CSV table of C-alpha atoms (C1' of nucleotides) in Angstrom, one decimal:
chain,number,residue,atom,x,y,z
A,308,UNK,CA,80.6,70.2,12.6
A,309,UNK,CA,81.0,69.2,9.3
A,310,UNK,CA,77.8,69.4,7.0
A,311,UNK,CA,77.4,65.9,7.1
A,312,UNK,CA,77.1,65.3,10.3
A,313,UNK,CA,74.6,68.4,10.7
A,314,UNK,CA,72.1,66.6,7.9
A,315,UNK,CA,72.3,63.1,9.8
A,316,UNK,CA,71.7,64.6,13.3
A,317,UNK,CA,69.2,67.2,11.2
A,318,UNK,CA,67.3,64.6,9.5
A,319,UNK,CA,67.2,61.6,12.8
A,320,UNK,CA,65.7,64.2,14.9
A,321,UNK,CA,63.1,64.7,12.4
A,322,UNK,CA,61.8,61.2,12.2
A,323,UNK,CA,58.2,61.2,13.7
A,324,UNK,CA,58.1,58.8,16.7
A,325,UNK,CA,56.2,55.0,16.2
A,326,UNK,CA,57.7,55.4,12.8
A,327,UNK,CA,61.4,54.2,12.2
A,328,UNK,CA,64.5,54.8,9.4
A,329,UNK,CA,67.5,52.4,8.1
A,330,UNK,CA,70.5,54.0,8.4
A,331,UNK,CA,70.5,53.7,4.2
A,332,UNK,CA,67.3,56.0,4.2
A,333,UNK,CA,69.0,58.5,6.4
A,334,UNK,CA,72.6,58.7,3.9
A,335,UNK,CA,70.2,59.1,0.8
A,336,UNK,CA,68.1,62.5,3.0
A,337,UNK,CA,71.8,64.0,3.4
A,338,UNK,CA,72.4,63.3,0.3
A,339,UNK,CA,75.1,60.4,-0.1
A,340,UNK,CA,73.8,57.5,-0.7
A,341,UNK,CA,76.3,54.8,0.5
A,342,UNK,CA,77.2,56.5,3.6
A,343,UNK,CA,75.0,54.4,5.8
A,344,UNK,CA,78.1,53.5,7.5
A,345,UNK,CA,78.7,57.0,8.8
A,346,UNK,CA,75.0,57.7,9.9
A,347,UNK,CA,75.6,55.4,12.7
A,348,UNK,CA,79.0,56.2,13.4
A,349,UNK,CA,77.1,60.3,14.1
A,350,UNK,CA,74.7,58.4,15.7
A,351,UNK,CA,76.6,57.1,18.4
A,352,UNK,CA,78.8,59.9,18.8
A,353,UNK,CA,75.5,62.2,19.1
A,354,UNK,CA,74.1,60.1,21.8
A,355,UNK,CA,71.1,61.8,23.6
A,356,UNK,CA,71.3,64.4,21.2
A,357,UNK,CA,68.9,62.6,18.2
A,358,UNK,CA,65.9,59.9,18.8
A,359,UNK,CA,68.6,57.5,17.9
A,360,UNK,CA,66.4,54.3,18.8
A,361,UNK,CA,65.0,54.7,15.3
A,362,UNK,CA,67.6,54.3,13.6
A,363,UNK,CA,67.8,50.5,12.3
A,364,UNK,CA,69.2,48.3,9.7
A,365,UNK,CA,67.8,47.7,6.6
A,366,UNK,CA,66.3,43.9,7.9
A,367,UNK,CA,64.6,46.4,10.5
A,368,UNK,CA,67.2,44.8,13.2
A,369,UNK,CA,68.8,46.7,15.8
A,370,UNK,CA,72.8,46.6,15.2
A,371,UNK,CA,74.4,48.2,18.0
A,372,UNK,CA,77.7,46.5,18.5
A,373,UNK,CA,78.5,48.8,21.7
A,374,UNK,CA,77.1,46.8,24.4
A,375,UNK,CA,73.9,44.8,24.7
A,376,UNK,CA,72.4,46.6,27.3
A,377,UNK,CA,71.8,49.4,24.6
A,378,UNK,CA,70.5,47.5,22.5
A,379,UNK,CA,68.6,46.3,25.2
A,380,UNK,CA,67.3,49.9,25.7
A,381,UNK,CA,66.6,50.7,22.0
A,382,UNK,CA,64.6,47.9,22.3
A,383,UNK,CA,62.4,49.2,25.2
A,384,UNK,CA,62.6,52.8,23.8
A,385,UNK,CA,60.7,51.5,20.8
A,386,UNK,CA,58.4,50.1,22.1
A,387,UNK,CA,57.6,53.4,24.5
A,388,UNK,CA,57.0,54.5,20.2
A,389,UNK,CA,54.7,51.7,20.1
A,390,UNK,CA,56.7,50.3,17.9
A,391,UNK,CA,56.4,46.5,18.2
A,392,UNK,CA,60.4,44.8,18.6
A,393,UNK,CA,60.6,41.0,18.6
A,394,UNK,CA,63.0,38.7,21.1
A,395,UNK,CA,65.2,39.2,18.2
A,396,UNK,CA,65.6,42.7,18.1
A,397,UNK,CA,63.6,42.7,14.9
A,398,UNK,CA,61.2,45.6,14.1
A,399,UNK,CA,58.6,44.8,10.9
A,400,UNK,CA,59.9,47.4,8.1
A,401,UNK,CA,56.8,47.0,6.4
A,402,UNK,CA,54.7,48.7,9.0
A,403,UNK,CA,56.8,51.4,11.2
A,404,UNK,CA,59.0,52.3,7.8
A,405,UNK,CA,58.6,55.9,7.8
A,406,UNK,CA,58.5,56.9,4.7
A,407,UNK,CA,60.5,61.0,3.9
A,408,UNK,CA,57.9,63.1,2.0
A,409,UNK,CA,58.9,66.0,-0.1
A,410,UNK,CA,58.1,68.7,2.7
A,411,UNK,CA,60.5,66.4,4.9
A,412,UNK,CA,63.6,66.7,2.1
A,413,UNK,CA,62.8,70.3,2.4
A,414,UNK,CA,63.9,71.1,6.0
A,415,UNK,CA,67.5,69.2,5.1
A,416,UNK,CA,67.9,72.1,2.2
A,417,UNK,CA,68.6,69.3,-0.4
A,418,UNK,CA,69.1,70.2,-3.8
A,419,UNK,CA,65.7,70.2,-6.2
A,420,UNK,CA,67.2,68.4,-8.7
A,421,UNK,CA,68.2,65.9,-6.2
A,422,UNK,CA,65.1,65.0,-4.7
A,423,UNK,CA,63.7,64.6,-7.9
A,424,UNK,CA,66.4,62.0,-8.5
A,425,UNK,CA,65.5,60.1,-5.2
A,426,UNK,CA,61.3,60.6,-6.5
A,427,UNK,CA,62.3,59.0,-9.8
A,428,UNK,CA,64.5,56.0,-8.6
A,429,UNK,CA,63.2,55.2,-5.1
A,430,UNK,CA,59.0,56.6,-6.2
A,431,UNK,CA,59.2,58.3,-3.6
B,1409,DG,C1',97.4,61.9,0.4
B,1410,DC,C1',97.0,57.0,2.1
B,1411,DT,C1',95.9,53.2,4.9
B,1412,DA,C1',92.5,50.8,8.3
B,1413,DT,C1',87.9,51.3,11.0
B,1414,DG,C1',83.0,50.9,11.2
B,1415,DA,C1',75.5,51.5,15.4
B,1416,DC,C1',75.5,49.7,7.0
B,1417,DA,C1',73.8,47.7,2.5
B,1418,DA,C1',73.3,44.4,-1.3
B,1419,DG,C1',73.2,40.2,-3.2
B,1420,DG,C1',74.2,35.0,-2.6
B,1421,DA,C1',73.8,30.1,0.2
C,984,DC,C1',65.0,34.9,8.6
C,985,DT,C1',70.7,34.6,9.5
C,986,DC,C1',75.3,33.9,7.8
C,987,DC,C1',79.3,35.5,4.9
C,988,DT,C1',81.2,38.2,1.1
C,989,DT,C1',82.1,42.0,-1.5
C,990,DG,C1',81.7,47.7,-1.7
C,991,DC,C1',80.9,52.6,-0.5
C,992,DC,C1',82.5,56.6,2.0
C,993,DA,C1',83.5,60.3,6.1
C,994,DT,C1',87.1,60.0,10.2
C,995,DA,C1',91.0,58.8,12.9
C,996,DG,C1',96.4,58.2,12.7
DNA sequence: GCTATGACAAGGA
DNA sequence: CTCCTTGCCATAG
């Protein structure tokens, strides 16, 4: 298993209940800011190993292209976490967006230099 | 090593 | 907010 997949799984598994993250955020956490689409690819493979339903696209919309019932299942799972999902499968990112903290990033074995770059660039 | 693919992001309409 | 286009990058073949 590549380091990329391992990091993605670890990052997603650390997302707290009641919060959601975008694929782009996860990509940032694993050190590859523009590999958001690969994150989704890894989650698709992982299935039940991680809380994949806490990951949505940047607009806060559930974007599983698999089957419709999967998207609906994600909606139910999010609601079980206490996250409100609109009838159009939208989540209010302003409220539920999970903002990673420094100690959170430490768990992902990121370089201090990279963490500084994130804080400097995104004000984390 | 090169091309095609895709649970995406960002920006414009 | 939704839809469309362009750009990114790890994998698969």
